[in-house]
PDB file of C-alpha atoms in Angstrom:
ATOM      1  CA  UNK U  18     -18.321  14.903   5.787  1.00 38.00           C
ATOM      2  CA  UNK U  19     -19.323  11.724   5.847  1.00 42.00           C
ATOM      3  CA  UNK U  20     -16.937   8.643   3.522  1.00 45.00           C
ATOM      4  CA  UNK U  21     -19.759   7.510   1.755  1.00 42.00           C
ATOM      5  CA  UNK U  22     -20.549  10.941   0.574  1.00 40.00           C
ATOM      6  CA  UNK U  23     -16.852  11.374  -0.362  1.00 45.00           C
ATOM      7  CA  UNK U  24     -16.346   8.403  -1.951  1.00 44.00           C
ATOM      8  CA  UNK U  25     -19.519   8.280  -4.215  1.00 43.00           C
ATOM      9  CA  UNK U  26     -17.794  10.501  -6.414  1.00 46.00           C
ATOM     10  CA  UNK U  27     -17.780   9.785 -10.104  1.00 46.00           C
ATOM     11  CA  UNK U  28     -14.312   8.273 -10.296  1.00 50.00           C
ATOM     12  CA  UNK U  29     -11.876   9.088 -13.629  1.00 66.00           C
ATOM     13  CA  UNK U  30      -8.483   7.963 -12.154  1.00 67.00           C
ATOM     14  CA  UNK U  31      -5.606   7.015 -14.629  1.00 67.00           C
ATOM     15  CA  UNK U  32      -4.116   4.325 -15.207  1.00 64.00           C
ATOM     16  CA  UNK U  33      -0.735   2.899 -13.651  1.00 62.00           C
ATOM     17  CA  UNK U  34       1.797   3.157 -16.456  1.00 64.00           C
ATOM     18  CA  UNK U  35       4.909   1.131 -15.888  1.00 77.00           C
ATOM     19  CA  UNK U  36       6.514   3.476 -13.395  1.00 80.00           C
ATOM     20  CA  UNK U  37       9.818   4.004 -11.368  1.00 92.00           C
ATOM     21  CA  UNK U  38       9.168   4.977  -7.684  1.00 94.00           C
ATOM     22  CA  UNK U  39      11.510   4.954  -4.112  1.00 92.00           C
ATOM     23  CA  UNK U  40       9.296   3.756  -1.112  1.00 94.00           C
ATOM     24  CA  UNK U  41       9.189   1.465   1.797  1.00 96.00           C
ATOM     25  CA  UNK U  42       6.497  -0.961   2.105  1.00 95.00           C
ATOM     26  CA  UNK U  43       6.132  -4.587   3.804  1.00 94.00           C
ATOM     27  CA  UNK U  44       4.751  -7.643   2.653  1.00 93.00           C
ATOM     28  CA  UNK U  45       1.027  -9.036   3.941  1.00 90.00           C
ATOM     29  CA  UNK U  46       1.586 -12.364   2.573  1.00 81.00           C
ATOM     30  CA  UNK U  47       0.519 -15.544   4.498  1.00 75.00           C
ATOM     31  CA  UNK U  48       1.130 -18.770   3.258  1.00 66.00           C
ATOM     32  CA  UNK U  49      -0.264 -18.655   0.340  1.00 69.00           C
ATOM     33  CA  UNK U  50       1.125 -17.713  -3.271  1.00 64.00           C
ATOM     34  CA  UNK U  51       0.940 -14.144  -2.739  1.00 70.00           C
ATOM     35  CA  UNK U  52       4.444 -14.565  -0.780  1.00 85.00           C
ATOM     36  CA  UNK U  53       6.227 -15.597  -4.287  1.00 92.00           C
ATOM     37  CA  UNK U  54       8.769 -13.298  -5.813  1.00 95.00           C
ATOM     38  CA  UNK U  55       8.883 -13.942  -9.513  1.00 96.00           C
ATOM     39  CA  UNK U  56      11.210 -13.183 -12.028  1.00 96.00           C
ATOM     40  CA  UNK U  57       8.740 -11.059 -14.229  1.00 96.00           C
ATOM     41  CA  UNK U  58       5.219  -9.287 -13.233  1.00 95.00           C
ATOM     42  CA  UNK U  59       3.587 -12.416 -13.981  1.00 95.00           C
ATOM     43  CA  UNK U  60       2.264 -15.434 -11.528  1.00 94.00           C
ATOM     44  CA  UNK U  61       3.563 -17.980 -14.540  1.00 96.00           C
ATOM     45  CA  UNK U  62       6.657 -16.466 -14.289  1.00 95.00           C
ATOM     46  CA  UNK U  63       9.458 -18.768 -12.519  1.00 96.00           C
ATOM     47  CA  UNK U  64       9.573 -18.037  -8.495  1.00 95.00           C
ATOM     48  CA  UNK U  65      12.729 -16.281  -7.415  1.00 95.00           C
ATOM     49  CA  UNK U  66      11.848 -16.862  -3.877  1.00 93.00           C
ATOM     50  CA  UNK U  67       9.415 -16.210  -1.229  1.00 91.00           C
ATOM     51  CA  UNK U  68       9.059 -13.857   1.532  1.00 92.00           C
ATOM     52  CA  UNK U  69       8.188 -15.532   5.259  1.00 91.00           C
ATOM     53  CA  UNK U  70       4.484 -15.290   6.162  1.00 87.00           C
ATOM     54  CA  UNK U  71       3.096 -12.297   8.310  1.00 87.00           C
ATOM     55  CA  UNK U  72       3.709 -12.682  11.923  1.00 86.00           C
ATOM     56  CA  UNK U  73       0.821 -11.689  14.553  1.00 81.00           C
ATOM     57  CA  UNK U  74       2.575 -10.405  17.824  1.00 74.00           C
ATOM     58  CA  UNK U  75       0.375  -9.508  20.569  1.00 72.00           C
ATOM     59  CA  UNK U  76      -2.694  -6.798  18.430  1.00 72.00           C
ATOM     60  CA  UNK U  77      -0.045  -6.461  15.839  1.00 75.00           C
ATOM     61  CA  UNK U  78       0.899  -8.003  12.437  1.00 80.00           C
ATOM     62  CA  UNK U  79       4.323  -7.751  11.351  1.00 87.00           C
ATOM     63  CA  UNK U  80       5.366  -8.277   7.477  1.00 90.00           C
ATOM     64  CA  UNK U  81       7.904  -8.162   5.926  1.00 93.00           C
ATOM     65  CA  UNK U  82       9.687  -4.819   5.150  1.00 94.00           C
ATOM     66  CA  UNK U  83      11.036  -4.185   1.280  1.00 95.00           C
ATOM     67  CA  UNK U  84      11.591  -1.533  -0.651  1.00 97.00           C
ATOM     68  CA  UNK U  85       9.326  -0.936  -3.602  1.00 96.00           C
ATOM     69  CA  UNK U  86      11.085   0.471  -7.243  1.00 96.00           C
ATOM     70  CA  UNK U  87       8.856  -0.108  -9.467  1.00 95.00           C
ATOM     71  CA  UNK U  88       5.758  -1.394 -10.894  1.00 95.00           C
ATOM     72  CA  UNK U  89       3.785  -2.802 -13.903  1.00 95.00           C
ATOM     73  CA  UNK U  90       0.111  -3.370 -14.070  1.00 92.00           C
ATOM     74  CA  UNK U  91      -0.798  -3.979 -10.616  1.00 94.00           C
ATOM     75  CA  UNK U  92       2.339  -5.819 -10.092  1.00 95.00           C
ATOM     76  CA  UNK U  93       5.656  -4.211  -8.340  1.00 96.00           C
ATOM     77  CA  UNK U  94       9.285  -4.266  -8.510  1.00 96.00           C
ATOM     78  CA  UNK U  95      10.659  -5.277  -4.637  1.00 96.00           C
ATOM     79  CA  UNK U  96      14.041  -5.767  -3.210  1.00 96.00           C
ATOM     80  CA  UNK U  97      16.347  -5.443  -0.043  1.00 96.00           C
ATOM     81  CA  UNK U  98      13.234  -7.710   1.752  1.00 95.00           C
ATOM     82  CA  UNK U  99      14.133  -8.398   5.305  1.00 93.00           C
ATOM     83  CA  UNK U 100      12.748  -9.517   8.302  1.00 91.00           C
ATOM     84  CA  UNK U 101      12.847  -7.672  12.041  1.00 88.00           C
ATOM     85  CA  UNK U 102      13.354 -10.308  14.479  1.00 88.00           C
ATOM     86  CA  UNK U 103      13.299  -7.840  17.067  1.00 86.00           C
ATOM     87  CA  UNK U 104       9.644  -7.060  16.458  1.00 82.00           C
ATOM     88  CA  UNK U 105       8.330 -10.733  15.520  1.00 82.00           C
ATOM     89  CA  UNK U 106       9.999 -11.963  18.522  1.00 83.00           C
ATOM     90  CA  UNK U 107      11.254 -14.828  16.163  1.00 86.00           C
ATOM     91  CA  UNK U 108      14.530 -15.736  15.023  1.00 90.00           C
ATOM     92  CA  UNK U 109      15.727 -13.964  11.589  1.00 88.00           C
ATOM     93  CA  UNK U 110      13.836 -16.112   9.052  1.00 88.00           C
ATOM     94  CA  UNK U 111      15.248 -16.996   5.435  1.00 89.00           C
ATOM     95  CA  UNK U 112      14.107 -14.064   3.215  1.00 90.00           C
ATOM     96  CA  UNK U 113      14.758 -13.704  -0.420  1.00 92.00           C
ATOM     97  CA  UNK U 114      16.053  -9.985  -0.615  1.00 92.00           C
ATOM     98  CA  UNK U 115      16.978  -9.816  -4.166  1.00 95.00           C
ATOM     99  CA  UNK U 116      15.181  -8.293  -6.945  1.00 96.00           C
ATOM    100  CA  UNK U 117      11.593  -9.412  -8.303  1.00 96.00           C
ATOM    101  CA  UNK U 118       8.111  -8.910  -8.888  1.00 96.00           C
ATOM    102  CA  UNK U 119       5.192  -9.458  -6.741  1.00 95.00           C
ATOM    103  CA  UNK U 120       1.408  -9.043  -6.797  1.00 94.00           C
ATOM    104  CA  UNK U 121       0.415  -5.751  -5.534  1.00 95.00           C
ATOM    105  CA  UNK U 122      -2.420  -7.262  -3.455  1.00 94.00           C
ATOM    106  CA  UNK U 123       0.125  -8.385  -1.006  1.00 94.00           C
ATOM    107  CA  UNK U 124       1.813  -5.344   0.124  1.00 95.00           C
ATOM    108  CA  UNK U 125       0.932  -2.436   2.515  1.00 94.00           C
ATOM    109  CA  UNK U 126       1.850   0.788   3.866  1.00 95.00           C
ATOM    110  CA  UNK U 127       0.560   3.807   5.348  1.00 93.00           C
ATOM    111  CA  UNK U 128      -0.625   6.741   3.566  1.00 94.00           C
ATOM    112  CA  UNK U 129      -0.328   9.739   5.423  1.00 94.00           C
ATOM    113  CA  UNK U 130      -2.670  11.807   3.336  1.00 93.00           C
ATOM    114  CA  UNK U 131      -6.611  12.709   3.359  1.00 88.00           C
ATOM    115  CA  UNK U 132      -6.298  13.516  -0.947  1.00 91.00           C
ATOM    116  CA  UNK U 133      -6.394  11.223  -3.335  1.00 92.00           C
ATOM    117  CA  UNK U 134      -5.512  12.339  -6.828  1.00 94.00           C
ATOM    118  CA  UNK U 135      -6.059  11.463 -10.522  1.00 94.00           C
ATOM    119  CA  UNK U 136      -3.039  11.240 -11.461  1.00 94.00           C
ATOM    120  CA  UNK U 137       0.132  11.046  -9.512  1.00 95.00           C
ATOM    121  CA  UNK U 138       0.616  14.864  -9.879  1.00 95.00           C
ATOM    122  CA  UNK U 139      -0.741  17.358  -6.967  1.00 94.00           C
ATOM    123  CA  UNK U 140      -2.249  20.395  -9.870  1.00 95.00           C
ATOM    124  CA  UNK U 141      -4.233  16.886 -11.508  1.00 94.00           C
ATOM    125  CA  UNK U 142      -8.323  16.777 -10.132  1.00 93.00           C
ATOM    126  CA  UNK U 143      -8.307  15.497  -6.285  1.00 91.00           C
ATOM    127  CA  UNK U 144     -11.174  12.561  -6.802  1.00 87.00           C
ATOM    128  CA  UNK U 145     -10.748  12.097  -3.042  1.00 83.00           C
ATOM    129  CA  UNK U 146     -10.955  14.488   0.150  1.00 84.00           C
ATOM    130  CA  UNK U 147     -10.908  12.903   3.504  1.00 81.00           C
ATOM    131  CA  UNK U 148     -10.616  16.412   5.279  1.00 81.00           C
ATOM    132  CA  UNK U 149      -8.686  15.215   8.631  1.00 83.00           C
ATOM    133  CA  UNK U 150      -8.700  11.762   8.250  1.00 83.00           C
ATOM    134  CA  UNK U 151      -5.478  10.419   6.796  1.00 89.00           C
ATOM    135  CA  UNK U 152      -6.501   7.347   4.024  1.00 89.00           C
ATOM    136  CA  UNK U 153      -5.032   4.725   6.236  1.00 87.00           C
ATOM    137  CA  UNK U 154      -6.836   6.030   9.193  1.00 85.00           C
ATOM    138  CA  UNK U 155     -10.386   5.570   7.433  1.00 85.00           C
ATOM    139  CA  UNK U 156      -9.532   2.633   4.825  1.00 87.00           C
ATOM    140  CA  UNK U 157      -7.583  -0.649   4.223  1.00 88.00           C
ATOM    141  CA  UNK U 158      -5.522  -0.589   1.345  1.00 92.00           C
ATOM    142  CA  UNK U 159      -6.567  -3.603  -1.059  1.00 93.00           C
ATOM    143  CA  UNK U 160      -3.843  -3.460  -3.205  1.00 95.00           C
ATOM    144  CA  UNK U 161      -1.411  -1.368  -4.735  1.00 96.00           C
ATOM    145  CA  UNK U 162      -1.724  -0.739  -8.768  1.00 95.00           C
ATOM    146  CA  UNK U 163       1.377   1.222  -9.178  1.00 94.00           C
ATOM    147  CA  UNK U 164       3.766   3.967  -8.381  1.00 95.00           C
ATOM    148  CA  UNK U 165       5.235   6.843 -10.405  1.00 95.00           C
ATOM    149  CA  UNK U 166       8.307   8.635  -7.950  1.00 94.00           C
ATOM    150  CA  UNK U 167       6.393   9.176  -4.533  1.00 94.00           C
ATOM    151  CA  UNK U 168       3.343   8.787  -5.690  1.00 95.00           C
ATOM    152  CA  UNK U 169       1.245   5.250  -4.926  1.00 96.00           C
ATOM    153  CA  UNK U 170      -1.731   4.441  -6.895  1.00 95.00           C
ATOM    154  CA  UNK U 171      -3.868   2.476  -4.193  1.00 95.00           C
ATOM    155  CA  UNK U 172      -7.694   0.289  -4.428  1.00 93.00           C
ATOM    156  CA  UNK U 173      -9.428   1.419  -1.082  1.00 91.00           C
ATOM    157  CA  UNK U 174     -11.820   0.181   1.395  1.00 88.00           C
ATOM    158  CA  UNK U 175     -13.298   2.134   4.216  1.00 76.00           C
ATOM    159  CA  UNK U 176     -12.791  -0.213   7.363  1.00 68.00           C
ATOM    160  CA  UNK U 177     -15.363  -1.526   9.748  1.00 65.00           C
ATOM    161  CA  UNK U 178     -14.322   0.955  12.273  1.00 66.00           C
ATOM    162  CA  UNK U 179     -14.363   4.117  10.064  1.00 60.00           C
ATOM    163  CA  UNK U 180     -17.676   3.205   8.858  1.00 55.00           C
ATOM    164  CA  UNK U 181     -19.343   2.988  12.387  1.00 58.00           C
ATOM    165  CA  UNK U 182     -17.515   5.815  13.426  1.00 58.00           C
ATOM    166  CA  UNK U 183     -18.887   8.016  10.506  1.00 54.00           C
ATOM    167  CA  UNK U 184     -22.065   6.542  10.474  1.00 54.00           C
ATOM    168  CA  UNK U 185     -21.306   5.646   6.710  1.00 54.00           C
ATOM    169  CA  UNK U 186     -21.498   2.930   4.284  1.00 50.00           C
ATOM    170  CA  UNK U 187     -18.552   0.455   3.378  1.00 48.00           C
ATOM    171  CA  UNK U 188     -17.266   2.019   0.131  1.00 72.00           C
ATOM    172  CA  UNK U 189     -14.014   1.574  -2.175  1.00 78.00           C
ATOM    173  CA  UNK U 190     -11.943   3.808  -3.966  1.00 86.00           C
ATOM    174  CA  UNK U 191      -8.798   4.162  -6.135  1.00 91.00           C
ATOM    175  CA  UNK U 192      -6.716   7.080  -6.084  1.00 93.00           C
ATOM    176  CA  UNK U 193      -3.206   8.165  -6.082  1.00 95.00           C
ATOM    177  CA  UNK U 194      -2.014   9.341  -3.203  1.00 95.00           C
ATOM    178  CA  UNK U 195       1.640  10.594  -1.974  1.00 93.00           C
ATOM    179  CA  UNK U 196       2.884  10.761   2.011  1.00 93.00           C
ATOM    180  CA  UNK U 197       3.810   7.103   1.575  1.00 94.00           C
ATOM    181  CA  UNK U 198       4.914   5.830   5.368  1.00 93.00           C
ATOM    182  CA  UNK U 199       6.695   1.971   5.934  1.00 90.00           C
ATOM    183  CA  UNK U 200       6.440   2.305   9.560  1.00 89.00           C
ATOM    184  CA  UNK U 201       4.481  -0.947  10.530  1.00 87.00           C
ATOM    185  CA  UNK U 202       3.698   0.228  14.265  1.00 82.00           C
ATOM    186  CA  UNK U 203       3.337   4.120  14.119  1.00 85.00           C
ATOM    187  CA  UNK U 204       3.227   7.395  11.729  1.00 86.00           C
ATOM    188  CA  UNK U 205       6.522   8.879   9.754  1.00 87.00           C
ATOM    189  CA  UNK U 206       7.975  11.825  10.843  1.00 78.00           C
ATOM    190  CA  UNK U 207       8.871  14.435   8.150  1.00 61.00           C
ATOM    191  CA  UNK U 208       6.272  12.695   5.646  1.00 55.00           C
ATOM    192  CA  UNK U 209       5.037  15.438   3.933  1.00 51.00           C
ATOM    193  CA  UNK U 210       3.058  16.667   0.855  1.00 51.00           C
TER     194      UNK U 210
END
């Protein structure tokens, strides 16, 4: 089936409530404020620190990897950030790795799922059914709105690629989706639903 058919669906997804959640991400910051860890899910907030800019390394991009504990509206609660020398090819760079809040617009993983949900609960109505196509195969994530336990609730847009490929439309979505993966290079083994 083709995205744009998928996607057209009428779309009733719920809301992010402040959640609690235990997943890997990394950051997609460049230089811009979207790198800023702040003390509370708020740009005026004061600026605990910043995370280093994304690193392009031969047809990759390398951010920042963090762990991801929480979020309110379309904000999320980070910490442990660190950088991977041995993939940027760089020297370890500065990285604040404490606990703060940053935009959800500038971090990224993989989902590892073709079904979206609307709500973060598997027996909720599945607004989105990619058959074989994991999300992250078909789609960039936008940004992330929230998390509840495994659960991310992600904006969507089908990528160049997909939509050549499936002789579809761009489209966007939202959706919560599970089968959360922080590996920047390659799938997660044992990811499962």
């Amino acid at each position: 089936m083709a995205i744009s058919a998928l996607l057209a669906q009428p779309l009733r997804v719920e809301a992010a409530a402040d959640g609690a959640c235990n997943f890997e991400g990394w950051s997609v910051a460049g230089t811009d404020a979207l790198a800023n860890i702040h003390e509370k899910p708020d740009a005026a907030s004061p600026v605990l620190g910043v995370l280093p800019a994304y690193v392009d390394s031969d047809d990759h991009r390398y951010g920042i990897a963090l762990s991801i504990v929480g979020s309110h509206e379309k904000w999320l609660l980070v910490e442990n950030a660190r950088d991977d020398p041995n993939r940027t090819g760089l020297p370890s760079r500065p990285t604040f790795s404490g606990r703060g809040w940053i935009s959800g617009e500038a971090v990224r993983f993989q989902v590892q799922s073709a079904r979206g949900y609307e709500r973060p609960d598997a027996s909720s109505n599945r607004v989105f059914d990619l058959g074989d196509n994991w999300l992250t195969d078909v789609a960039d994530i936008r940004s992330v709105e929230g998390c509840a336990g495994d659960w991310a609730l992600v904006s969507f847009a089908a990528d160049a690629e997909a939509v050549s490929r499936l002789k579809s439309e761009p489209q966007e979505g939202r959706a919560w989706f599970r089968r959360i993966c922080a590996n920047q290079e390659t799938t997660c083994d044992g990811v499962t639903d």
